[in-house]
Amino acid sequence: MKRKDIEFDVSRVASGALQEKIDGEMNKVFANIHDMNTEAGAKRTLTVKIELKPNDNRETVDVKADVTVKLAPVEGVTTTMLTGKSLATGKIEARELKSGTPGQTYIDDNGEQRTDTGEPIDVIEKEMSNKIIDLQQKKRG
């Protein structure tokens, strides 16, 4: 078997450490490809940078190898918040809009009717029934 003039086998450099780095970074790349929160068609890049620094008499060369990856970014998540001041407490409140339109009720996945912020309607109605004022009773009293 003929011997190579320059023997630099990537899988054997530094006792296989470079290959281990490449394998580890490839695992990250494929995990990113299968991440449903990234764009499927986005390009991912694995870069191997090999730096060679000879000594003054050019007899020995220090070799440094770096492996870097550029992954697809995780896509952002958006939502709409309803905010206002509570008439009861005077505190500022904020809730996520669940119905799609402020003030609109909706039916959730379990078939329950909910307010625009996701609170069950029956709970709200019970709270309101406790606050109903009987004006005729006040008149009599």
Backbone as JSON, one array per atom type, in Angstrom:
{
  "sequence": "MKRKDIEFDVSRVASGALQEKIDGEMNKVFANIHDMNTEAGAKRTLTVKIELKPNDNRETVDVKADVTVKLAPVEGVTTTMLTGKSLATGKIEARELKSGTPGQTYIDDNGEQRTDTGEPIDVIEKEMSNKIIDLQQKKRG",
  "N": [[0.84, -1.18, 0.0], [0.54, 2.17, -0.89], [2.03, 4.93, 0.67], [0.69, 8.01, 1.82], [1.68, 11.34, 0.92], [0.94, 13.55, 2.46], [-0.42, 13.01, 5.42], [-3.39, 13.21, 6.75], [-5.97, 12.37, 8.21], [-9.2, 13.02, 8.78], [-10.96, 11.66, 10.49], [-9.22, 10.54, 12.27], [-7.65, 12.49, 13.42], [-6.2, 14.03, 16.24], [-6.61, 11.81, 17.9], [-9.18, 11.03, 17.1], [-10.82, 13.02, 18.07], [-11.67, 15.26, 16.56], [-13.47, 14.11, 14.75], [-15.39, 13.24, 16.57], [-16.36, 15.71, 17.45], [-17.5, 16.64, 15.07], [-19.5, 14.69, 14.69], [-21.06, 15.17, 16.99], [-21.98, 17.79, 16.51], [-23.4, 17.34, 14.16], [-25.5, 15.85, 15.17], [-26.87, 17.87, 16.51], [-27.65, 19.41, 14.31], [-29.43, 17.67, 12.96], [-31.36, 17.32, 14.93], [-32.35, 19.91, 15.0], [-33.43, 20.05, 12.43], [-35.59, 18.33, 12.69], [-37.12, 19.68, 14.52], [-40.21, 20.96, 15.12], [-40.73, 23.61, 15.44], [-39.16, 25.1, 13.8], [-38.39, 26.43, 10.55], [-38.98, 24.25, 7.94], [-37.67, 24.19, 5.41], [-35.4, 25.72, 5.76], [-31.91, 26.46, 5.49], [-29.23, 24.66, 7.0], [-25.97, 24.83, 8.4], [-22.83, 23.25, 8.65], [-19.63, 23.84, 9.69], [-16.23, 23.18, 9.33], [-13.33, 24.31, 10.57], [-10.0, 24.49, 10.0], [-7.02, 25.33, 11.38], [-3.7, 26.1, 10.77], [-0.57, 26.48, 12.21], [2.65, 27.1, 11.72], [5.9, 26.59, 13.26], [8.8, 28.75, 13.87], [11.0, 27.69, 12.41], [9.69, 26.1, 10.65], [9.31, 23.36, 10.97], [7.58, 22.05, 12.66], [4.03, 21.99, 13.05], [1.34, 23.52, 14.54], [-1.92, 22.41, 14.9], [-5.19, 23.44, 14.82], [-8.51, 22.67, 15.2], [-11.81, 23.62, 14.61], [-15.28, 23.18, 15.01], [-18.29, 24.35, 13.88], [-21.8, 25.16, 13.91], [-24.57, 26.41, 12.07], [-27.78, 26.88, 12.8], [-31.3, 26.56, 11.95], [-33.39, 29.21, 12.94], [-35.57, 29.19, 15.8], [-38.99, 29.54, 15.34], [-40.92, 32.43, 16.1], [-43.62, 33.03, 18.46], [-46.89, 34.26, 18.41], [-49.5, 36.16, 19.97], [-52.58, 37.64, 21.18], [-53.25, 40.03, 23.64], [-55.67, 40.99, 26.07], [-56.22, 43.92, 27.85], [-56.76, 45.97, 30.71], [-58.21, 48.09, 33.28], [-59.3, 46.85, 36.35], [-62.58, 47.29, 37.51], [-63.44, 46.6, 39.99], [-61.15, 46.25, 41.65], [-59.32, 48.16, 40.87], [-56.86, 47.58, 39.87], [-54.48, 46.98, 37.24], [-55.09, 44.64, 34.72], [-54.34, 41.76, 32.68], [-55.08, 39.49, 30.11], [-54.84, 36.62, 28.01], [-56.26, 36.74, 24.78], [-58.58, 34.49, 23.81], [-60.73, 33.82, 22.17], [-60.57, 35.08, 19.72], [-61.89, 37.41, 19.04], [-62.47, 40.34, 20.86], [-64.72, 40.19, 23.6], [-66.25, 38.16, 22.53], [-67.69, 34.98, 22.97], [-66.67, 31.52, 23.05], [-66.55, 28.02, 22.08], [-64.8, 25.51, 23.66], [-62.34, 22.83, 23.18], [-63.42, 20.77, 24.67], [-66.1, 21.14, 24.53], [-67.16, 23.07, 26.18], [-68.57, 26.24, 26.95], [-66.88, 29.31, 26.8], [-65.45, 32.43, 28.01], [-64.04, 35.3, 26.26], [-61.47, 35.32, 27.25], [-61.02, 32.77, 28.03], [-62.22, 31.84, 30.37], [-64.56, 29.71, 32.07], [-67.99, 30.0, 31.17], [-70.13, 29.31, 32.87], [-69.06, 29.63, 35.44], [-68.63, 32.39, 35.54], [-71.27, 33.27, 35.26], [-72.39, 32.3, 37.64], [-70.99, 33.82, 39.52], [-71.96, 36.33, 38.83], [-74.69, 36.04, 39.39], [-74.72, 36.05, 42.12], [-74.35, 38.68, 42.63], [-76.6, 40.05, 41.87], [-78.96, 42.55, 42.28], [-81.91, 42.92, 44.02], [-84.18, 45.12, 43.29], [-86.84, 45.61, 44.0], [-87.08, 44.47, 46.5], [-85.48, 46.14, 48.03], [-86.98, 48.45, 47.88], [-89.23, 47.81, 49.4], [-88.21, 47.51, 51.92]],
  "CA": [[0.0, 0.0, 0.0], [1.32, 3.39, -1.02], [1.89, 5.88, 1.77], [0.36, 9.37, 1.38], [2.67, 12.38, 1.23], [0.38, 14.3, 3.59], [-1.34, 12.11, 6.11], [-4.29, 13.98, 7.61], [-7.27, 11.7, 8.17], [-10.08, 13.77, 9.68], [-11.53, 10.78, 11.52], [-8.17, 10.12, 13.22], [-6.96, 13.67, 13.97], [-6.31, 14.18, 17.7], [-7.18, 10.55, 18.4], [-10.6, 10.95, 16.78], [-11.57, 14.1, 18.72], [-12.32, 16.09, 15.54], [-14.63, 13.36, 14.25], [-16.39, 13.28, 17.64], [-16.97, 17.04, 17.4], [-18.35, 16.67, 13.88], [-20.67, 13.86, 14.98], [-21.89, 15.86, 17.97], [-22.64, 18.93, 15.87], [-24.38, 16.79, 13.22], [-26.68, 15.5, 15.97], [-27.6, 19.13, 16.73], [-28.25, 19.8, 13.04], [-30.6, 16.84, 12.67], [-32.39, 17.64, 15.93], [-32.94, 21.16, 14.55], [-34.24, 19.74, 11.25], [-36.83, 17.68, 13.14], [-37.83, 20.57, 15.46], [-41.39, 21.48, 14.43], [-40.78, 25.06, 15.64], [-38.25, 25.73, 12.85], [-38.83, 26.33, 9.16], [-38.46, 22.99, 7.39], [-36.79, 24.4, 4.26], [-34.25, 26.58, 6.08], [-30.6, 25.8, 5.38], [-28.38, 24.52, 8.17], [-24.59, 24.77, 7.95], [-21.79, 22.74, 9.54], [-18.35, 24.33, 9.19], [-15.02, 22.69, 9.98], [-12.25, 25.27, 10.32], [-8.71, 23.93, 10.39], [-6.02, 26.39, 11.44], [-2.36, 25.54, 10.84], [0.4, 27.5, 12.6], [4.0, 26.53, 11.77], [6.88, 27.28, 14.13], [9.71, 29.63, 13.13], [11.84, 26.97, 11.44], [8.75, 25.39, 9.77], [9.43, 21.91, 11.12], [6.36, 21.55, 13.32], [2.85, 22.81, 12.78], [0.22, 23.34, 15.47], [-3.18, 22.33, 14.16], [-6.38, 23.67, 15.64], [-9.72, 22.41, 14.41], [-13.06, 24.04, 15.23], [-16.49, 22.78, 14.31], [-19.41, 25.21, 14.25], [-23.01, 24.95, 13.13], [-25.57, 27.46, 12.01], [-29.06, 26.19, 12.76], [-32.47, 27.37, 11.63], [-33.91, 29.78, 14.18], [-36.89, 28.76, 16.26], [-39.96, 30.56, 14.95], [-41.58, 33.12, 17.2], [-45.02, 32.74, 18.74], [-47.62, 35.5, 18.64], [-50.84, 36.08, 20.54], [-53.15, 38.94, 21.49], [-53.62, 40.16, 25.05], [-56.65, 42.0, 26.44], [-55.76, 44.56, 29.07], [-57.6, 47.06, 31.21], [-58.19, 48.28, 34.73], [-60.43, 46.22, 37.03], [-63.46, 48.23, 38.2], [-63.57, 46.15, 41.37], [-59.92, 46.41, 42.44], [-58.52, 49.29, 40.4], [-55.57, 47.09, 39.39], [-54.39, 46.68, 35.82], [-55.12, 43.2, 34.46], [-54.11, 41.36, 31.29], [-55.39, 38.09, 29.84], [-54.72, 36.27, 26.59], [-57.51, 36.65, 24.03], [-58.68, 33.11, 23.33], [-61.83, 33.65, 21.22], [-60.27, 35.69, 18.43], [-62.5, 38.73, 19.02], [-62.81, 40.78, 22.22], [-66.13, 40.12, 23.98], [-66.91, 37.02, 21.9], [-67.5, 33.69, 23.63], [-66.35, 30.42, 22.13], [-66.68, 26.67, 22.63], [-63.46, 24.92, 23.67], [-62.21, 21.46, 22.66], [-64.24, 19.87, 25.48], [-67.51, 21.49, 24.34], [-67.6, 24.04, 27.18], [-68.6, 27.62, 26.5], [-65.91, 30.11, 27.56], [-65.36, 33.86, 27.67], [-62.96, 35.61, 25.32], [-60.17, 35.06, 27.89], [-60.92, 31.35, 28.35], [-62.87, 31.45, 31.63], [-65.85, 29.04, 31.83], [-69.15, 30.88, 31.26], [-70.95, 28.98, 34.04], [-68.42, 30.22, 36.62], [-68.9, 33.83, 35.47], [-72.69, 33.47, 35.53], [-72.62, 32.08, 39.07], [-70.47, 35.0, 40.21], [-72.85, 37.45, 38.56], [-75.98, 35.82, 40.07], [-74.53, 36.42, 43.53], [-74.28, 40.13, 42.71], [-77.84, 40.65, 41.38], [-79.65, 43.35, 43.31], [-83.37, 42.9, 43.9], [-84.6, 46.49, 43.54], [-88.15, 45.63, 44.66], [-86.88, 44.16, 47.91], [-84.94, 47.35, 48.66], [-88.07, 49.41, 47.96], [-90.1, 47.38, 50.5], [-87.5, 47.57, 53.19]],
  "C": [[0.88, 1.24, 0.0], [1.0, 4.34, 0.12], [1.62, 7.27, 1.19], [1.48, 10.34, 1.76], [2.22, 13.21, 2.43], [-0.7, 13.43, 4.21], [-2.15, 12.92, 7.12], [-5.69, 13.41, 7.47], [-8.17, 12.33, 9.23], [-10.63, 12.88, 10.8], [-10.5, 10.33, 12.55], [-7.41, 11.28, 13.85], [-7.25, 13.78, 15.46], [-7.03, 12.99, 18.32], [-8.7, 10.47, 18.21], [-11.45, 12.07, 17.37], [-12.3, 14.99, 17.71], [-13.57, 15.39, 15.01], [-15.75, 13.35, 15.29], [-17.12, 14.63, 17.65], [-17.92, 17.14, 16.21], [-19.63, 15.88, 14.14], [-21.62, 14.55, 15.95], [-22.66, 17.02, 17.36], [-23.66, 18.46, 14.83], [-25.65, 16.36, 13.95], [-27.52, 16.74, 16.22], [-28.33, 19.57, 15.45], [-29.52, 18.99, 12.78], [-31.7, 17.02, 13.7], [-33.1, 18.93, 15.53], [-33.83, 20.94, 13.32], [-35.58, 19.16, 11.67], [-37.61, 18.51, 14.15], [-38.98, 21.23, 14.7], [-41.52, 23.0, 14.58], [-39.79, 25.8, 14.76], [-38.82, 25.57, 11.45], [-38.17, 25.11, 8.52], [-37.43, 23.22, 6.29], [-35.57, 25.27, 4.53], [-32.95, 25.79, 5.98], [-29.91, 25.77, 6.73], [-26.96, 24.34, 7.65], [-23.69, 24.19, 9.03], [-20.46, 23.15, 8.91], [-17.22, 23.74, 10.01], [-13.91, 23.66, 9.58], [-10.97, 24.66, 10.87], [-7.66, 25.02, 10.25], [-4.65, 25.74, 11.62], [-1.36, 26.65, 11.15], [1.78, 26.85, 12.71], [4.89, 27.3, 12.75], [7.85, 28.06, 13.24], [10.57, 28.9, 12.1], [11.01, 26.05, 10.54], [8.86, 23.88, 9.84], [8.22, 21.29, 11.81], [5.23, 22.53, 13.05], [1.8, 22.48, 13.83], [-1.06, 23.39, 14.66], [-4.33, 22.5, 15.15], [-7.59, 23.48, 14.74], [-10.95, 22.81, 15.22], [-14.22, 23.6, 14.36], [-17.62, 23.68, 14.81], [-20.62, 24.88, 13.38], [-23.85, 26.22, 13.14], [-26.89, 26.75, 11.8], [-30.17, 27.13, 12.32], [-33.02, 27.94, 12.94], [-35.29, 29.22, 14.52], [-37.86, 29.9, 15.94], [-40.63, 31.16, 16.18], [-43.05, 32.73, 17.33], [-45.71, 34.07, 19.01], [-48.99, 35.21, 19.24], [-51.33, 37.5, 20.77], [-53.59, 38.95, 22.95], [-54.69, 41.24, 25.18], [-56.16, 42.61, 27.74], [-56.69, 45.71, 29.44], [-57.47, 47.14, 32.72], [-59.45, 47.66, 35.31], [-61.25, 47.28, 37.74], [-63.57, 47.89, 39.68], [-62.34, 46.47, 42.21], [-59.09, 47.63, 42.06], [-57.16, 48.88, 39.85], [-55.63, 46.83, 37.89], [-54.29, 45.17, 35.66], [-54.83, 42.95, 32.99], [-54.39, 39.87, 31.18], [-55.22, 37.84, 28.34], [-56.1, 36.17, 25.97], [-57.58, 35.26, 23.42], [-59.7, 32.96, 22.2], [-61.53, 34.19, 19.84], [-60.83, 37.09, 18.3], [-62.85, 39.15, 20.43], [-64.32, 40.75, 22.46], [-66.87, 38.92, 23.41], [-66.63, 35.75, 22.69], [-67.16, 32.64, 22.58], [-66.54, 29.09, 22.84], [-65.31, 26.01, 22.52], [-63.48, 23.48, 23.15], [-63.05, 20.46, 23.43], [-65.73, 20.18, 25.37], [-68.04, 22.48, 25.37], [-67.55, 25.45, 26.6], [-67.7, 28.45, 27.42], [-65.95, 31.57, 27.11], [-64.2, 34.07, 26.71], [-61.57, 35.38, 25.91], [-60.05, 33.62, 28.37], [-61.54, 30.92, 29.67], [-64.2, 30.77, 31.31], [-67.02, 30.0, 32.07], [-69.96, 30.59, 32.53], [-70.37, 29.56, 35.33], [-68.72, 31.72, 36.68], [-70.36, 34.09, 35.81], [-73.02, 33.28, 37.0], [-72.14, 33.28, 39.88], [-71.41, 36.19, 40.03], [-74.19, 37.29, 39.28], [-75.88, 36.17, 41.54], [-74.55, 37.94, 43.7], [-75.57, 40.82, 42.25], [-78.55, 41.35, 42.54], [-81.15, 43.29, 43.03], [-83.87, 44.28, 44.29], [-85.94, 46.56, 44.26], [-88.0, 45.35, 46.15], [-86.34, 45.38, 48.64], [-86.04, 48.39, 48.85], [-88.96, 49.11, 49.17], [-89.47, 47.67, 51.85], [-87.28, 48.92, 53.65]]
}
